[in-house]
Structure formats: C-alpha cells, structure tokens
Coordinates of N, CA and C in Angstrom, one line a residue:
X1 N 33.3 12.8 11.2 CA 34.7 12.6 10.8 C 35.4 11.6 11.7
X2 N 35.2 11.7 13.0 CA 35.8 10.7 13.9 C 35.4 9.3 13.7
X3 N 34.1 9.1 13.3 CA 33.6 7.8 13.0 C 34.3 7.2 11.7
X4 N 34.5 8.1 10.8 CA 35.2 7.7 9.5 C 36.6 7.3 9.8
X5 N 37.3 8.0 10.6 CA 38.7 7.7 11.0 C 38.8 6.4 11.7
X6 N 37.9 6.2 12.7 CA 37.8 5.0 13.4 C 37.6 3.8 12.5
X7 N 36.7 4.0 11.6 CA 36.4 2.9 10.6 C 37.6 2.5 9.8
X8 N 38.3 3.6 9.3 CA 39.5 3.3 8.5 C 40.6 2.6 9.3
X9 N 40.8 3.0 10.5 CA 41.8 2.4 11.4 C 41.4 0.9 11.7
X10 N 40.2 0.7 12.0 CA 39.7 -0.7 12.2 C 39.9 -1.6 11.0
X11 N 39.6 -1.0 9.8 CA 39.7 -1.7 8.6 C 41.2 -2.1 8.3
X12 N 42.1 -1.2 8.5 CA 43.5 -1.4 8.4 C 44.0 -2.5 9.4
X13 N 43.5 -2.4 10.6 CA 44.0 -3.3 11.6 C 43.5 -4.7 11.3
X14 N 42.3 -4.9 10.8 CA 41.7 -6.1 10.4 C 42.6 -6.7 9.2
X15 N 42.9 -5.9 8.3 CA 43.7 -6.4 7.1 C 45.1 -6.9 7.6
X16 N 45.7 -6.1 8.5 CA 47.0 -6.5 9.1 C 46.9 -7.8 9.9
X17 N 45.8 -8.0 10.6 CA 45.7 -9.2 11.4 C 45.5 -10.4 10.5
X18 N 44.8 -10.3 9.4 CA 44.5 -11.3 8.4 C 45.8 -11.8 7.7
X19 N 46.7 -10.8 7.5 CA 48.0 -11.1 6.8 C 48.9 -12.0 7.7
X20 N 48.7 -12.0 9.0 CA 49.6 -12.7 9.9 C 49.1 -14.1 10.2
X21 N 48.0 -14.5 9.6 CA 47.5 -15.9 9.9 C 48.4 -16.9 9.2
X22 N 48.7 -17.9 10.0 CA 49.6 -19.0 9.6 C 48.7 -20.2 9.1
X23 N 49.2 -20.8 8.1 CA 48.5 -22.0 7.5 C 48.8 -23.2 8.3
X24 N 47.8 -23.9 8.8 CA 48.0 -25.2 9.5 C 48.3 -26.4 8.6
X25 N 48.1 -26.2 7.3 CA 48.3 -27.3 6.4 C 49.0 -26.7 5.1
X26 N 50.1 -26.2 5.3 CA 50.9 -25.6 4.2 C 51.6 -26.6 3.4
X27 N 51.5 -26.7 2.1 CA 52.2 -27.7 1.3 C 53.3 -27.0 0.6
X28 N 54.5 -27.7 0.7 CA 55.7 -27.2 0.0 C 56.3 -28.3 -0.8
X29 N 56.9 -28.0 -2.0 CA 57.6 -28.9 -2.8 C 58.9 -28.3 -3.2
X30 N 60.0 -29.0 -2.9 CA 61.4 -28.4 -3.2 C 62.3 -29.6 -3.6
X31 N 63.4 -29.3 -4.1 CA 64.4 -30.3 -4.5 C 65.4 -30.6 -3.4
X32 N 65.6 -31.9 -3.3 CA 66.6 -32.5 -2.3 C 67.5 -33.5 -3.1
X33 N 68.8 -33.4 -3.0 CA 69.7 -34.3 -3.7 C 69.9 -35.6 -2.9
X34 N 69.9 -36.7 -3.6 CA 70.1 -38.0 -3.0 C 70.0 -39.0 -4.1
X35 N 70.2 -40.3 -3.8 CA 70.2 -41.4 -4.8 C 69.3 -42.6 -4.6
X36 N 69.1 -43.0 -3.4 CA 68.5 -44.3 -3.2 C 67.5 -44.4 -2.1
X37 N 67.1 -45.7 -1.8 CA 66.1 -45.9 -0.7 C 66.7 -45.4 0.7
X38 N 68.0 -45.7 0.9 CA 68.6 -45.2 2.2 C 68.5 -43.7 2.3
X39 N 68.7 -43.0 1.2 CA 68.6 -41.5 1.2 C 67.1 -41.1 1.5
X40 N 66.2 -41.8 0.9 CA 64.8 -41.5 1.1 C 64.4 -41.6 2.5
X41 N 64.8 -42.7 3.2 CA 64.5 -42.9 4.6 C 65.2 -41.8 5.5
X42 N 66.4 -41.5 5.2 CA 67.2 -40.5 5.9 C 66.5 -39.1 5.8
X43 N 66.2 -38.8 4.5 CA 65.6 -37.4 4.3 C 64.3 -37.3 4.9
X44 N 63.4 -38.3 4.8 CA 62.1 -38.2 5.4 C 62.1 -38.2 6.9
X45 N 63.0 -39.0 7.5 CA 63.2 -39.0 8.9 C 63.7 -37.7 9.4
X46 N 64.6 -37.0 8.7 CA 65.1 -35.7 9.1 C 63.9 -34.7 9.1
X47 N 63.1 -34.8 8.0 CA 62.0 -33.8 7.9 C 61.0 -34.0 9.1
X48 N 60.7 -35.3 9.4 CA 59.8 -35.6 10.5 C 60.3 -35.2 11.9
X49 N 61.6 -35.0 12.0 CA 62.2 -34.6 13.2 C 61.9 -33.2 13.6
X50 N 61.4 -32.4 12.7 CA 61.0 -31.0 12.9 C 59.5 -31.0 13.4
X51 N 59.3 -30.4 14.6 CA 58.0 -30.3 15.1 C 57.1 -29.4 14.2
X52 N 56.0 -30.0 13.8 CA 55.0 -29.3 13.0 C 54.9 -29.9 11.6
X53 N 55.8 -30.9 11.3 CA 55.8 -31.5 10.0 C 54.7 -32.6 10.1
X54 N 53.7 -32.6 9.2 CA 52.7 -33.6 9.2 C 52.8 -34.7 8.2
X55 N 53.5 -34.3 7.1 CA 53.7 -35.3 6.0 C 55.0 -35.0 5.3
X56 N 55.8 -36.0 5.0 CA 57.1 -35.8 4.2 C 57.3 -36.9 3.3
X57 N 57.4 -36.6 2.0 CA 57.6 -37.7 1.0 C 58.7 -37.2 0.0
X58 N 59.7 -38.0 -0.1 CA 60.8 -37.7 -1.1 C 60.8 -38.7 -2.2
X59 N 60.7 -38.2 -3.5 CA 60.6 -39.1 -4.6 C 62.1 -39.3 -5.2
X60 N 62.5 -40.5 -5.2 CA 63.9 -40.9 -5.7 C 64.1 -40.4 -7.1
X61 N 63.2 -40.6 -8.0 CA 63.4 -40.3 -9.4 C 63.5 -38.8 -9.7
X62 N 62.6 -38.1 -9.1 CA 62.5 -36.6 -9.4 C 63.3 -35.8 -8.5
X63 N 63.7 -36.3 -7.3 CA 64.4 -35.6 -6.3 C 63.5 -34.5 -5.7
X64 N 62.2 -34.7 -5.8 CA 61.3 -33.7 -5.2 C 60.8 -34.1 -3.9
X65 N 60.9 -33.2 -2.9 CA 60.4 -33.4 -1.6 C 59.1 -32.7 -1.4
X66 N 58.1 -33.3 -0.9 CA 56.8 -32.7 -0.7 C 56.5 -32.8 0.8
X67 N 56.3 -31.7 1.5 CA 56.0 -31.7 2.9 C 54.7 -30.9 3.2
X68 N 54.0 -31.3 4.2 CA 52.9 -30.6 4.7 C 53.2 -30.2 6.1
X69 N 53.2 -28.9 6.4 CA 53.6 -28.4 7.7 C 52.5 -27.5 8.3
X70 N 52.6 -27.4 9.6 CA 51.8 -26.5 10.4 C 52.7 -25.2 10.6
X71 N 52.4 -24.2 9.8 CA 53.2 -23.0 9.9 C 53.2 -22.2 11.3
X72 N 52.2 -22.6 12.1 CA 52.2 -22.1 13.5 C 53.3 -22.7 14.3
X73 N 53.8 -23.9 13.9 CA 54.8 -24.6 14.7 C 56.2 -24.6 14.1
X74 N 56.3 -24.4 12.8 CA 57.6 -24.4 12.2 C 57.6 -23.6 10.9
X75 N 58.8 -23.4 10.3 CA 58.9 -22.7 9.0 C 59.6 -23.7 8.1
X76 N 59.4 -23.6 6.8 CA 59.9 -24.5 5.8 C 61.5 -24.5 5.9
X77 N 62.1 -23.4 6.2 CA 63.6 -23.4 6.3 C 64.1 -24.3 7.4
X78 N 63.3 -24.5 8.4 CA 63.8 -25.4 9.5 C 63.8 -26.9 9.0
X79 N 62.9 -27.2 8.1 CA 62.8 -28.5 7.5 C 64.0 -28.7 6.6
X80 N 64.3 -27.7 5.8 CA 65.5 -27.8 4.9 C 66.8 -27.9 5.7
X81 N 66.9 -27.2 6.8 CA 68.1 -27.2 7.6 C 68.2 -28.6 8.2
X82 N 67.2 -29.2 8.7 CA 67.2 -30.6 9.2 C 67.7 -31.6 8.2
X83 N 67.2 -31.4 7.0 CA 67.7 -32.3 5.9 C 69.1 -32.1 5.6
X84 N 69.6 -30.9 5.5 CA 71.0 -30.6 5.3 C 71.9 -31.1 6.4
X85 N 71.4 -31.1 7.6 CA 72.2 -31.6 8.7 C 72.6 -33.1 8.6
X86 N 71.7 -33.9 7.9 CA 72.0 -35.3 7.7 C 72.7 -35.6 6.4
X87 N 73.1 -34.5 5.6 CA 74.0 -34.7 4.5 C 73.4 -34.4 3.1
X88 N 72.2 -34.0 3.0 CA 71.6 -33.8 1.7 C 71.3 -32.3 1.4
X89 N 71.8 -31.9 0.3 CA 71.6 -30.5 -0.2 C 70.1 -30.3 -0.6
X90 N 69.6 -29.1 -0.2 CA 68.3 -28.7 -0.7 C 68.4 -27.5 -1.6
X91 N 67.4 -27.1 -2.2 CA 67.4 -25.9 -3.0 C 67.9 -24.6 -2.3
X92 N 67.7 -24.6 -1.0 CA 68.0 -23.4 -0.3 C 69.2 -23.5 0.7
X93 N 69.3 -24.7 1.3 CA 70.3 -25.0 2.4 C 71.2 -26.1 1.9
X94 N 72.5 -25.9 2.0 CA 73.5 -26.9 1.6 C 74.0 -27.6 2.8
X95 N 74.3 -28.9 2.7 CA 74.8 -29.7 3.7 C 76.3 -29.3 3.9
X96 N 76.8 -29.5 5.1 CA 78.2 -29.3 5.3 C 79.0 -30.4 4.6
X97 N 80.3 -30.1 4.3 CA 81.1 -31.2 3.7 C 81.2 -32.4 4.6
X98 N 81.3 -32.1 5.9 CA 81.4 -33.3 6.9 C 80.2 -34.1 6.9
X99 N 79.0 -33.5 6.9 CA 77.8 -34.2 6.8 C 77.6 -35.0 5.5
X100 N 78.0 -34.4 4.4 CA 78.0 -35.1 3.1 C 78.9 -36.3 3.1
X101 N 80.1 -36.1 3.6 CA 81.1 -37.2 3.6 C 80.7 -38.4 4.5
X102 N 79.9 -38.1 5.5 CA 79.4 -39.2 6.4 C 78.3 -40.1 5.8
X103 N 77.8 -39.7 4.6 CA 76.8 -40.6 3.9 C 77.5 -41.9 3.4
X104 N 76.7 -42.9 3.3 CA 77.1 -44.2 2.7 C 77.6 -43.9 1.3
X105 N 78.5 -44.7 0.8 CA 79.1 -44.5 -0.5 C 78.1 -44.5 -1.6
X106 N 77.0 -45.3 -1.5 CA 76.0 -45.3 -2.6 C 75.1 -44.0 -2.5
X107 N 75.2 -43.3 -1.4 CA 74.4 -42.1 -1.2 C 75.1 -40.8 -1.6
X108 N 76.3 -40.9 -2.0 CA 77.1 -39.7 -2.4 C 76.7 -39.3 -3.8
X109 N 75.8 -38.3 -3.8 CA 75.3 -37.7 -5.0 C 76.3 -36.7 -5.6
X110 N 76.1 -36.3 -6.8 CA 77.0 -35.3 -7.4 C 76.5 -34.0 -6.9
X111 N 77.4 -33.3 -6.2 CA 77.1 -32.0 -5.7 C 77.4 -30.9 -6.7
X112 N 76.5 -29.9 -6.7 CA 76.6 -28.7 -7.6 C 77.4 -27.7 -6.8
X113 N 78.5 -27.2 -7.5 CA 79.3 -26.2 -6.8 C 78.7 -24.8 -6.8

C-alpha cells in the first residue's frame, strides 16, 4: 500500500512539474493598431525592447503582430505593454491618451472606444 501511495504521489508531482515548463519558442499573433511604415518600425522596436523577444513582425495591411518569445524570460503581456507605451493599442493593452497624441499625424489611427 505504501508503494502504491508513493507511486501516485510521484506521478502527480511529475504531472505538476510538466505543466510548469515554459516554451522557449512560443509564437503569438495579436492585433495592433497603426497605419504606416513609421508605425511598423515603432511597434517592432518596442517589441524587441522586451528581453526574451526573438522575432517581431507587424503587418501594415492586416494589423497583425506576430512575435516569437522565450517564455522563460518574458510574458506576452509585457510585449503588449511595451507596444502600448509607444502609442499603439493592442487587443489587450490600450495606449494612454498622452502616448497616442505623441504619434506623428499620419500615425494617428482610429481608436475604438
């Protein structure tokens, strides 16, 4: 009986340890508002400013941001916060009004209330 209990405990512990494994190449795609090449450079630069971001590409036409991150070094919300700090709304984090107003006039996208 003791061996069976020990086996069950070890099995549960192993399952718990496996669930906490972070992905070193996690791919995320999410929406970021913007208009032009200047926006693209600003958004990608903001994403790369977060430690753990390996790849960041924003598509002007679709407004889709694709990032590859090391989840052991950062979380996706940190990337979205960095993008919002430079004035661009994401699907989860909105830029402050001050950050938005500091964008160049051609970069002022239509904000969703």
